[in-house]
Amino acid sequence: MADTNTKRRLSQGADTRPKRGRPDEKGGSTAGKVTPSSKLQETFAGFSKILDTRNERRERIYKASRDVTADSKKIIFQLHRIVQNDKSSILAQAKSMRDKVQNHFEVIKQELQGGDIEDYWRFQRSISFGVQEYIESVSFLHYLETGEIISREKLEDDINTPPPTTTT
């Protein structure tokens, strides 16, 4: 039967070259046509792009959080070196190190800016350890300065305060 169709097309002068694209159910070509599978591929390509963007964002937030954790630990180690006669210089160093940590928080804030509440919950686990370590270091610093435990409001102000800008 296929031979009869081919002979008929040849006798009518039809082009027998293979058509580009995948043959459809009627033996024609899907070249240039939008098919359900290409729509599906486009949809998944869009999802892939969204997921890639989120993963890159998560990595930037996670890196900034690791930097917060590392620098907060350095503050704590610095504060453990306090001796009564050298207390003021070590506290000054710890405060300057705290400014560096606040710069990392600015990076995190910029990454989360413009997002919705889901972004906070989506990236919360990436930030949590850095925030905990920072609270520990600032609490220890505040205690050594004042002899009192820091309040929650003071901690929130400290995290939300942008770092001082340095001019050279």
Short mmCIF file of C-alpha atoms in Angstrom, two decimals:
data_model
loop_
_atom_site.label_atom_id
_atom_site.label_comp_id
_atom_site.label_asym_id
_atom_site.label_seq_id
_atom_site.Cartn_x
_atom_site.Cartn_y
_atom_site.Cartn_z
CA MET A 1 0.00 0.00 0.00
CA ALA A 2 2.86 2.34 0.73
CA ASP A 3 4.27 1.70 -2.71
CA THR A 4 0.98 2.71 -4.36
CA ASN A 5 0.91 6.01 -2.44
CA THR A 6 4.51 6.74 -3.37
CA LYS A 7 3.85 5.94 -7.04
CA ARG A 8 0.78 8.19 -7.02
CA ARG A 9 2.77 11.10 -5.48
CA LEU A 10 5.57 10.63 -8.00
CA SER A 11 3.11 10.62 -10.89
CA GLN A 12 1.59 13.86 -9.59
CA GLY A 13 5.06 15.47 -9.27
CA ALA A 14 5.03 15.57 -5.46
CA ASP A 15 8.22 16.19 -3.51
CA THR A 16 9.38 12.89 -2.02
CA ARG A 17 12.22 14.34 0.06
CA PRO A 18 11.84 13.73 3.78
CA LYS A 19 10.24 16.65 5.55
CA ARG A 20 11.94 18.26 8.50
CA GLY A 21 10.38 17.71 11.84
CA ARG A 22 8.69 14.77 13.40
CA PRO A 23 6.04 13.08 11.30
CA ASP A 24 2.54 13.53 12.62
CA GLU A 25 -0.17 10.87 12.64
CA LYS A 26 -1.14 11.56 9.02
CA GLY A 27 2.40 11.15 7.71
CA GLY A 28 2.99 14.92 7.39
CA SER A 29 5.55 16.96 9.25
CA THR A 30 5.26 19.01 12.43
CA ALA A 31 7.94 21.44 11.33
CA GLY A 32 6.87 24.93 12.34
CA LYS A 33 3.82 23.71 14.21
CA VAL A 34 3.33 24.06 17.94
CA THR A 35 2.72 20.67 19.43
CA PRO A 36 1.64 19.71 22.91
CA SER A 37 5.10 18.28 23.62
CA SER A 38 6.84 21.54 22.60
CA LYS A 39 4.45 23.50 24.85
CA LEU A 40 5.32 21.11 27.65
CA GLN A 41 9.03 21.57 26.99
CA GLU A 42 8.61 25.34 27.04
CA THR A 43 6.73 25.11 30.32
CA PHE A 44 9.40 22.95 31.91
CA ALA A 45 12.14 25.20 30.54
CA GLY A 46 10.42 28.09 32.34
CA PHE A 47 10.21 26.07 35.56
CA SER A 48 13.88 25.14 35.18
CA LYS A 49 14.84 28.80 34.86
CA ILE A 50 12.83 29.69 37.98
CA LEU A 51 14.45 26.88 39.97
CA ASP A 52 17.93 27.82 38.79
CA THR A 53 17.33 31.43 39.83
CA ARG A 54 16.10 30.34 43.27
CA ASN A 55 19.04 28.00 43.78
CA GLU A 56 21.52 30.72 42.85
CA ARG A 57 19.77 33.11 45.23
CA ARG A 58 19.77 30.49 47.99
CA GLU A 59 23.51 29.96 47.50
CA ARG A 60 24.22 33.71 47.78
CA ILE A 61 22.10 33.93 50.94
CA TYR A 62 23.71 30.80 52.37
CA LYS A 63 27.21 32.14 51.68
CA ALA A 64 26.39 35.45 53.38
CA SER A 65 24.95 33.52 56.33
CA ARG A 66 28.13 31.42 56.58
CA ASP A 67 30.13 34.65 56.60
CA VAL A 68 27.89 35.97 59.39
CA THR A 69 28.48 32.76 61.36
CA ALA A 70 32.26 32.81 60.87
CA ASP A 71 32.65 36.49 61.73
CA SER A 72 30.34 36.18 64.75
CA LYS A 73 32.49 33.33 66.05
CA LYS A 74 35.55 35.54 65.59
CA ILE A 75 33.85 38.21 67.70
CA ILE A 76 33.13 35.67 70.44
CA PHE A 77 36.73 34.39 70.40
CA GLN A 78 37.96 37.98 70.53
CA LEU A 79 35.76 38.73 73.53
CA HIS A 80 37.05 35.66 75.38
CA ARG A 81 40.51 37.26 75.32
CA ILE A 82 39.45 40.16 77.54
CA VAL A 83 41.60 40.94 80.49
CA GLN A 84 40.56 43.74 82.75
CA ASN A 85 43.33 46.15 81.76
CA ASP A 86 42.87 45.63 77.98
CA LYS A 87 39.07 45.54 77.94
CA SER A 88 38.43 48.77 76.03
CA SER A 89 40.67 47.97 73.04
CA ILE A 90 39.21 44.46 72.65
CA LEU A 91 35.65 45.82 72.87
CA ALA A 92 36.52 48.39 70.18
CA GLN A 93 37.89 45.64 67.93
CA ALA A 94 34.77 43.54 68.51
CA LYS A 95 32.54 46.47 67.58
CA SER A 96 34.42 47.02 64.33
CA MET A 97 34.08 43.30 63.59
CA ARG A 98 30.34 43.61 64.29
CA ASP A 99 30.13 46.27 61.57
CA LYS A 100 31.60 43.75 59.13
CA VAL A 101 28.89 41.26 60.11
CA GLN A 102 26.24 43.89 59.55
CA ASN A 103 27.55 44.25 55.98
CA HIS A 104 26.78 40.55 55.47
CA PHE A 105 23.25 41.15 56.76
CA GLU A 106 22.88 43.91 54.18
CA VAL A 107 23.66 41.38 51.44
CA ILE A 108 20.99 39.07 52.84
CA LYS A 109 18.48 41.92 53.04
CA GLN A 110 19.13 42.88 49.42
CA GLU A 111 18.59 39.28 48.33
CA LEU A 112 15.27 39.11 50.17
CA GLN A 113 14.08 42.57 49.15
CA GLY A 114 11.19 42.69 46.76
CA GLY A 115 10.15 39.14 47.51
CA ASP A 116 7.04 37.99 49.23
CA ILE A 117 6.60 36.37 52.63
CA GLU A 118 7.22 32.98 51.02
CA ASP A 119 10.80 34.05 50.32
CA TYR A 120 11.48 34.43 54.01
CA TRP A 121 10.18 30.95 54.75
CA ARG A 122 11.87 29.50 51.68
CA PHE A 123 15.30 30.81 52.73
CA GLN A 124 14.85 30.84 56.51
CA ARG A 125 16.85 27.66 57.03
CA SER A 126 19.74 29.17 55.09
CA ILE A 127 19.85 32.19 57.39
CA SER A 128 19.00 30.69 60.77
CA PHE A 129 22.45 29.56 61.91
CA GLY A 130 24.07 32.89 61.08
CA VAL A 131 21.39 34.83 62.95
CA GLN A 132 21.74 32.58 66.01
CA GLU A 133 25.52 33.00 66.11
CA TYR A 134 25.20 36.75 65.61
CA ILE A 135 22.74 37.02 68.49
CA GLU A 136 25.17 35.13 70.70
CA SER A 137 28.08 37.42 69.80
CA VAL A 138 26.11 40.65 70.19
CA SER A 139 24.63 39.44 73.47
CA PHE A 140 28.09 38.62 74.81
CA LEU A 141 29.45 41.98 73.65
CA HIS A 142 26.54 43.85 75.23
CA TYR A 143 26.96 41.93 78.49
CA LEU A 144 30.66 42.72 78.70
CA GLU A 145 29.99 46.40 78.00
CA THR A 146 27.04 46.93 80.34
CA GLY A 147 26.84 43.94 82.66
CA GLU A 148 23.23 43.40 81.53
CA ILE A 149 21.48 41.02 79.17
CA ILE A 150 20.52 42.58 75.86
CA SER A 151 16.81 43.08 75.14
CA ARG A 152 15.03 41.69 72.12
CA GLU A 153 14.27 45.19 70.87
CA LYS A 154 17.95 46.13 71.04
CA LEU A 155 18.85 42.98 69.08
CA GLU A 156 16.27 43.77 66.40
CA ASP A 157 17.54 47.34 66.16
CA ASP A 158 21.10 46.06 65.92
CA ILE A 159 20.26 43.68 63.05
CA ASN A 160 18.14 46.27 61.22
CA THR A 161 20.64 49.11 61.56
CA PRO A 162 22.70 49.52 58.43
CA PRO A 163 26.46 49.36 58.99
CA PRO A 164 28.36 52.61 59.15
CA THR A 165 29.87 53.62 55.84
CA THR A 166 33.61 53.98 55.78
CA THR A 167 35.28 56.60 53.63
CA THR A 168 38.86 56.33 52.60
#
